[in-house]
Amino acid sequence: MDSILVTGNGPLRGQIPIAGAKNACLTLMPATLLSEEPLTLTNAPRLSDIKTMTALLQSLGAEVSSLQSGQVLALSSHDLTSQTADYEIVRKMRASNLVLGPLLARFGQAVVSLPGGCAIGARPMDLHVEGLEALGAEIELKDGYLHAKAPKGLIGAVHEMRFASVGATENIVMAATLAKGSTVLKNAAREPEIVDLVECLRKMGAQITGEGTSTIEIQGVERLHGATHQVVTDRIELGTYMLAPAICGGEVELLGGRMNLVGAFAEKLTAAGVVIEETKAGLKVSRPNGRVQAVDVVTEPFPGFPTDLQAQMMALMCTAEGTSVLEERIFENRFMHAPELVRMGAAIEVHGGTATVTGVEQLKGAPVMATDLRASVSLILAGLAAEGETIVSRVYHLDRGYEQVVRKLEGVGAKIERIKSQ
Ligand code: EPZ
């Protein structure tokens, strides 16, 4: 397993290009199952999760080719050979469950393994099942697999979700595009990745309104046609790299960044003393007044503070002046980066879903271990600001969600390298 060696090297300066959104691409790819015509995705990120989704779709008989060194994905599911998403693939990546809605809508049946738990929580699928059953699906759990069928097709309905789940919203919306009649989905998730999915479905001929609000209405159609769609910029990668100049000092321009992607997060950074300026090319971030101030954070569904930036924000708060309270309300176990940051001299106390961080003058480099995707990059951010060397192990977590992280950070003056495992 590779590691990444980071050595604190002072302020950062330059530009970092932001890639297409992993969490948009992972729902756009299964949308190909809704039509027998080809779907082309541009600005696709080059990540291991995209490779995993590619393997899953190919295991169903879809064709997926990766062009222009992975930035363009050409997908077609004209002739599918299976409607079963195997445990071996689903357990590696929960987003595999996003084939459930499309398979059910187009073929009237699907067998999808339950993902099983992951580092950050149990991550059940009850909200997905309730929504699809509201559309007339019959779903039963057998041998760890959801067996779903809709022999007479799906029927539009009014359904209110108990919680604004991102994945459940995506599965239900995709399924409803081919249901008979209209569907009203209430308490829908509002994330930009859902807006991006709906924009792509609309290009494919779907009739949908309300994306980005809590009520999405879908008028079912007979069939969907092919389309070409550009994947939206990755707001989590954007927020992650905005934290680099915030924690190290200097000035970095994030190319492709837009303020509307990072609203609540940017507000918190500004309150901490970080300066964010919208430029023609993206967002320019600097920390003109030295050490940032501690701010409190509560993670919420969009447009609240994103849970996927909580670990990275904690790294910044470890170096802030004052005490910050971070409350994680989305996942039940998303503080595994805390003990690793403590190894670097951070002062953090975790009680249930709340972490209290008292900022320190200087973090110290140390060997630390990545436990999940966002925790891994939080440790790299801490290493950029720490005195001395930090070695982050198990960086396969990082490869799931961050393309060329070493090259992007080296490009703004960071002292960072990848150490290949023997
Ligand atoms: C998506 O996961 C993202 N993944 C996650 O990003 C992100 O953290 C999450 O949304 C929240 O924003 C992708 O888009 C591929 P949820 P998802 O359904 O859809 C509970 C990353 O780092 N829940 O909104 O799985 C669930 O356990 C990843 O890129 C149920 O109880 O998130 C969790 O506590 C991590 N029952 C909460 O809701 C369900 O049926 C939010 O889950 C579904 C979810």
XYZ file of C-alpha atoms and ligand atoms in Angstrom:
466
model
C 0.000 0.000 0.000
C 1.429 3.364 -1.014
C 2.029 6.233 1.380
C 2.309 9.971 0.932
C 5.173 11.944 2.528
C 4.347 15.587 3.292
C 6.836 18.071 4.741
C 5.653 21.411 6.117
C 6.957 23.975 3.665
C 5.274 27.330 4.395
C 2.823 29.382 2.312
C 1.404 28.026 -0.967
C 1.105 30.024 -4.179
C -0.309 29.267 -7.618
C -3.317 27.586 -9.239
C -5.056 24.225 -8.745
C -7.485 22.912 -11.416
C -10.643 21.357 -9.925
C -11.943 18.172 -11.581
C -15.473 16.973 -12.323
C -17.488 15.815 -9.312
C -17.024 12.187 -8.221
C -20.461 12.157 -6.593
C -22.128 13.549 -9.711
C -20.341 11.143 -12.037
C -21.295 8.152 -9.861
C -24.986 8.883 -10.376
C -24.693 10.042 -13.997
C -23.034 6.795 -15.093
C -25.905 4.480 -13.997
C -28.334 6.844 -15.795
C -27.145 5.151 -18.996
C -29.202 2.113 -17.911
C -32.375 4.151 -18.472
C -31.916 4.302 -22.248
C -30.729 2.032 -25.027
C -29.038 4.996 -26.703
C -25.481 6.130 -25.884
C -24.668 8.572 -23.086
C -21.425 10.591 -23.217
C -20.030 12.240 -20.081
C -17.303 14.886 -20.384
C -15.157 16.428 -17.603
C -15.238 13.055 -15.845
C -12.774 12.735 -12.930
C -10.035 10.092 -13.141
C -10.615 8.176 -9.908
C -10.695 4.594 -8.709
C -14.395 4.944 -7.800
C -15.139 5.720 -11.459
C -13.245 2.568 -12.445
C -15.338 0.593 -9.915
C -18.601 1.948 -11.356
C -17.294 1.168 -14.859
C -16.622 -2.443 -13.818
C -20.101 -2.726 -12.295
C -21.866 -1.417 -15.417
C -19.749 -3.693 -17.607
C -20.701 -6.651 -15.358
C -24.325 -5.878 -16.292
C -23.409 -5.972 -19.987
C -23.197 -2.230 -20.576
C -20.388 -0.834 -22.720
C -18.243 1.805 -21.057
C -15.220 3.254 -22.799
C -12.888 5.762 -21.264
C -11.563 8.299 -23.795
C -9.159 11.248 -23.662
C -7.262 9.653 -20.754
C -10.431 9.202 -18.722
C -11.923 12.658 -19.087
C -14.638 11.396 -21.434
C -16.806 8.346 -20.712
C -18.833 6.825 -23.553
C -21.570 4.570 -22.147
C -24.191 2.391 -23.781
C -26.566 -0.155 -22.300
C -28.284 -1.272 -25.489
C -27.909 -4.964 -24.690
C -27.727 -5.757 -21.007
C -26.947 -9.323 -19.999
C -27.661 -9.083 -16.260
C -29.620 -7.076 -13.717
C -27.593 -8.228 -10.716
C -25.139 -5.944 -8.899
C -22.784 -8.324 -7.166
C -21.728 -8.031 -3.494
C -18.032 -8.169 -4.472
C -18.401 -4.811 -6.262
C -21.099 -3.176 -4.112
C -19.211 -3.773 -0.844
C -16.272 -1.779 -2.231
C -18.382 1.212 -3.185
C -21.820 2.046 -1.782
C -22.698 4.174 -4.805
C -23.072 0.903 -6.730
C -26.585 0.876 -5.261
C -27.477 3.625 -7.743
C -28.118 0.997 -10.440
C -31.217 -0.127 -8.514
C -33.642 2.591 -9.652
C -32.596 2.593 -13.313
C -32.632 -1.220 -13.665
C -36.064 -1.397 -12.054
C -37.432 1.361 -14.293
C -36.131 -0.019 -17.584
C -36.275 -3.796 -17.024
C -38.814 -4.183 -14.212
C -36.330 -6.107 -12.107
C -33.033 -5.730 -10.237
C -30.991 -7.694 -7.734
C -28.628 -5.405 -5.814
C -26.448 -6.443 -2.901
C -26.849 -4.422 0.275
C -23.581 -2.487 0.558
C -22.850 -3.554 4.116
C -21.342 -1.112 6.575
C -18.401 1.114 5.859
C -15.908 3.005 7.983
C -18.169 6.006 8.500
C -21.420 4.254 9.336
C -24.027 1.533 8.825
C -25.414 3.222 5.698
C -28.686 1.282 5.294
C -30.962 1.534 2.241
C -34.387 1.767 3.851
C -35.086 5.206 2.344
C -34.278 3.885 -1.159
C -36.603 0.875 -0.638
C -39.479 2.968 0.757
C -39.329 5.363 -2.189
C -39.221 2.647 -4.844
C -42.028 0.709 -3.122
C -44.089 3.927 -3.253
C -43.667 3.689 -7.048
C -45.097 0.166 -6.974
C -41.910 -1.907 -6.738
C -41.954 -5.140 -4.717
C -38.627 -5.426 -2.877
C -37.505 -8.185 -0.537
C -34.200 -8.812 1.204
C -32.753 -12.287 0.640
C -29.188 -13.513 1.322
C -27.958 -9.931 1.682
C -29.414 -8.896 -1.663
C -32.381 -6.640 -2.421
C -34.596 -8.490 -4.916
C -36.709 -5.823 -6.617
C -39.369 -6.246 -9.262
C -42.085 -4.238 -10.957
C -43.593 -6.672 -13.437
C -46.247 -4.204 -14.572
C -43.847 -1.238 -14.587
C -43.547 1.557 -12.012
C -46.458 3.898 -11.269
C -45.908 7.572 -10.378
C -46.834 8.560 -6.792
C -46.508 11.265 -4.147
C -43.798 10.263 -1.643
C -42.208 12.111 1.265
C -38.774 10.870 2.406
C -38.151 10.688 6.167
C -34.675 12.114 5.605
C -33.237 14.034 2.629
C -30.989 11.163 1.505
C -28.813 11.977 -1.529
C -28.642 8.443 -2.921
C -32.301 7.671 -2.279
C -33.292 10.897 -4.063
C -31.137 9.890 -7.048
C -32.527 6.332 -7.214
C -36.156 7.468 -6.904
C -35.822 10.301 -9.436
C -34.126 8.040 -11.996
C -36.799 5.357 -11.504
C -39.646 7.874 -11.789
C -38.491 9.127 -15.209
C -39.958 5.977 -16.830
C -42.869 5.393 -14.430
C -46.474 5.700 -15.649
C -47.872 9.078 -14.592
C -46.381 11.733 -12.369
C -44.304 11.521 -9.199
C -43.880 14.170 -6.495
C -40.859 13.533 -4.270
C -40.972 15.550 -1.033
C -38.077 16.253 1.352
C -35.782 15.500 -1.591
C -32.054 16.148 -1.198
C -30.884 19.442 -2.782
C -27.197 18.744 -3.474
C -25.642 20.205 -6.678
C -24.929 16.637 -7.820
C -28.692 16.015 -7.921
C -29.220 19.191 -9.943
C -26.517 17.940 -12.332
C -28.209 14.514 -12.638
C -31.582 16.124 -13.420
C -30.010 18.389 -16.061
C -28.576 15.288 -17.734
C -31.873 13.336 -17.477
C -33.669 16.308 -19.030
C -31.223 16.204 -21.983
C -32.200 12.514 -22.284
C -35.880 13.520 -22.576
C -37.005 13.263 -18.944
C -39.660 15.723 -17.717
C -38.532 16.953 -14.299
C -38.950 20.206 -12.335
C -37.907 21.374 -8.851
C -34.347 20.022 -8.730
C -32.312 21.836 -6.061
C -35.450 22.335 -3.952
C -37.042 19.930 -1.465
C -39.856 19.012 -3.887
C -38.999 17.376 -7.217
C -41.773 16.560 -9.729
C -41.270 13.968 -12.453
C -43.686 13.261 -15.323
C -42.951 9.716 -16.543
C -42.203 9.217 -20.261
C -42.188 6.159 -22.545
C -38.438 6.115 -23.120
C -35.306 8.237 -22.816
C -32.805 8.936 -25.594
C -29.039 9.434 -25.576
C -27.263 12.653 -24.584
C -23.920 14.309 -23.958
C -23.394 15.958 -20.575
C -20.535 17.762 -18.832
C -20.013 16.661 -15.216
C -20.352 19.545 -12.745
C -17.233 20.765 -10.865
C -16.438 18.812 -7.688
C -17.435 21.054 -4.776
C -15.793 18.726 -2.233
C -12.441 18.733 -4.036
C -12.878 22.518 -4.369
C -13.517 22.962 -0.640
C -10.656 20.649 0.223
C -8.113 22.680 -1.741
C -9.545 25.996 -0.484
C -8.326 24.807 2.910
C -4.716 24.444 1.703
C -3.876 28.208 1.687
C -6.150 28.613 4.713
C -3.989 26.225 6.766
C -0.580 27.104 5.225
C -0.893 30.765 4.276
C -0.195 32.183 0.812
C -2.663 32.569 -2.043
C -4.102 29.841 -4.302
C -6.584 30.137 -7.184
C -8.916 27.136 -7.595
C -9.678 26.910 -11.333
C -13.309 26.111 -12.124
C -14.454 26.915 -8.594
C -17.703 28.861 -8.159
C -19.049 30.318 -4.922
C -22.519 28.812 -5.429
C -21.002 25.342 -5.012
C -19.547 26.007 -1.563
C -21.953 28.518 0.064
C -22.171 27.484 3.726
C -18.577 26.208 3.730
C -17.242 29.481 2.299
C -19.199 31.439 4.926
C -17.448 29.508 7.684
C -14.017 30.038 6.111
C -14.700 33.779 5.815
C -15.797 33.897 9.464
C -12.480 32.239 10.351
C -10.551 35.027 8.623
C -9.951 33.484 5.190
C -10.372 35.798 2.165
C -12.210 34.282 -0.827
C -12.480 36.204 -4.095
C -14.433 35.114 -7.187
C -12.264 35.536 -10.288
C -13.011 34.839 -13.967
C -11.131 31.538 -13.704
C -12.416 30.393 -10.315
C -11.949 31.212 -6.615
C -8.839 32.901 -5.198
C -8.227 32.034 -1.528
C -5.750 33.647 0.865
C -5.118 34.083 4.577
C -3.778 37.651 4.905
C -3.958 37.905 8.677
C -2.040 34.821 9.756
C -3.566 32.148 11.979
C -7.329 31.683 11.436
C -9.942 32.049 14.183
C -11.846 29.043 15.537
C -15.456 28.690 14.297
C -18.168 26.152 15.148
C -19.480 23.740 12.482
C -22.642 21.611 12.186
C -22.899 19.288 9.193
C -26.271 19.245 7.411
C -27.800 18.283 4.070
C -27.152 20.861 1.314
C -27.231 23.880 1.471
C -25.827 23.351 4.987
C -22.161 22.635 5.769
C -21.218 19.438 3.870
C -20.316 16.354 5.916
C -17.716 15.561 3.229
C -15.734 18.663 4.290
C -15.965 18.098 8.047
C -12.692 16.160 8.379
C -10.811 18.717 6.297
C -12.260 21.638 8.300
C -11.222 19.905 11.512
C -7.605 19.947 10.305
C -7.831 23.722 9.897
C -9.463 24.159 13.292
C -6.561 22.231 14.869
C -4.346 25.200 13.965
C -6.882 27.976 14.720
C -6.868 30.501 17.557
C -9.528 29.463 20.050
C -11.828 26.478 20.465
C -14.105 25.037 17.767
C -17.018 22.626 18.225
C -17.734 20.394 15.219
C -21.034 18.494 15.246
C -21.385 15.613 12.736
C -25.123 15.112 12.132
C -25.075 13.034 8.932
C -22.955 9.972 9.735
C -22.617 8.182 13.052
C -18.876 7.530 12.933
C -17.076 10.205 10.984
C -14.361 11.335 13.416
C -11.761 8.640 12.752
C -9.312 11.310 11.573
C -9.373 12.840 15.089
C -7.020 10.347 16.822
C -4.648 10.610 13.835
C -4.618 14.411 14.122
C -3.974 14.063 17.869
C -0.826 12.107 16.959
C 0.289 15.325 15.240
C -0.198 17.343 18.432
C -3.801 18.415 17.906
C -6.044 18.899 20.964
C -9.363 17.188 20.176
C -12.009 15.680 22.425
C -14.701 13.521 20.827
C -17.989 12.798 22.588
C -20.473 10.951 20.362
C -21.252 13.160 17.373
C -19.398 16.195 18.701
C -15.673 16.998 18.513
C -14.206 19.911 20.498
C -10.959 21.224 18.996
C -8.625 23.629 20.812
C -6.272 25.139 18.255
C -2.519 24.801 18.756
C 0.313 27.052 17.529
C 2.086 24.325 15.627
C 1.255 20.764 14.575
C 4.135 18.298 14.431
C 4.684 15.840 11.583
C 4.107 12.150 12.425
C 3.292 8.805 10.769
C -0.545 8.627 10.502
C -3.082 6.300 8.875
C -5.892 7.167 6.474
C -9.164 5.508 7.495
C -11.562 6.777 4.835
C -11.597 9.019 1.808
C -12.061 12.415 3.433
C -10.043 11.590 6.560
C -7.040 10.822 4.325
C -6.999 14.273 2.769
C -7.562 15.921 6.165
C -4.265 14.366 7.291
C -2.492 15.694 4.210
C -3.776 19.202 4.921
C -2.492 18.910 8.499
C 0.843 17.649 7.172
C 1.168 20.678 4.883
C 1.043 22.965 7.948
C 2.946 20.719 10.387
C 6.596 21.115 11.325
C 8.627 18.230 9.917
C 7.546 15.119 8.051
C 4.139 13.433 8.005
C 3.704 10.032 6.376
C 0.080 9.182 5.513
C -0.379 5.435 4.947
C -3.235 3.539 3.184
C -3.618 6.238 0.544
C -5.768 3.961 -1.605
C -8.581 5.763 0.221
C -7.311 8.990 -1.324
C -7.281 7.583 -4.862
C -11.042 7.023 -4.610
C -11.804 10.733 -4.593
C -8.781 12.884 -5.442
C -7.005 12.717 -8.783
C -3.316 13.710 -8.919
C -3.281 15.115 -5.375
C 0.551 15.122 -5.241
C 0.884 16.913 -8.570
C -1.804 19.471 -7.727
C -0.240 20.362 -4.370
C 3.351 20.282 -5.705
C 2.139 22.772 -8.304
C 1.524 25.372 -5.575
C 4.788 24.762 -3.741
C 3.966 21.945 -1.319
C 6.734 19.501 -0.413
C 4.897 16.222 -1.063
C 5.664 12.909 -2.718
C 4.078 9.480 -3.132
C 6.063 6.545 -1.794
C 5.333 3.334 -3.683
C 4.885 0.310 -1.406
C 7.624 -2.309 -1.831
C -23.796 10.601 -0.647
O -23.837 9.360 0.025
C -22.334 10.836 -0.988
N -21.861 9.769 -1.857
C -21.504 10.868 0.298
O -20.154 11.159 -0.072
C -22.026 11.991 1.184
O -21.309 12.000 2.392
C -23.523 11.758 1.456
O -24.240 11.672 0.204
C -24.143 12.888 2.283
O -23.985 14.094 1.608
C -22.186 9.793 -3.170
O -22.878 10.686 -3.642
C -21.656 8.681 -4.018
P -27.199 9.727 2.161
P -25.275 8.666 0.346
O -28.102 8.700 1.592
O -26.212 8.929 -0.773
C -28.590 7.612 6.150
C -17.836 10.903 -0.102
O -16.994 11.098 0.775
N -29.420 6.799 5.255
O -27.552 11.178 1.991
O -25.021 7.292 0.756
C -27.114 7.290 5.977
O -26.774 6.175 6.773
C -19.132 10.194 0.226
O -17.726 11.298 -1.298
C -30.388 5.947 5.810
O -30.531 5.875 7.021
O -25.723 9.535 1.606
C -26.433 8.545 6.434
O -26.327 8.549 7.842
C -19.162 9.694 1.657
N -31.134 5.180 4.984
C -27.402 9.638 5.989
O -28.667 8.989 5.780
C -31.008 5.238 3.623
O -31.756 4.530 2.913
C -26.994 10.333 4.702
O -26.953 9.367 3.706
C -30.036 6.111 3.076
C -29.258 6.885 3.909
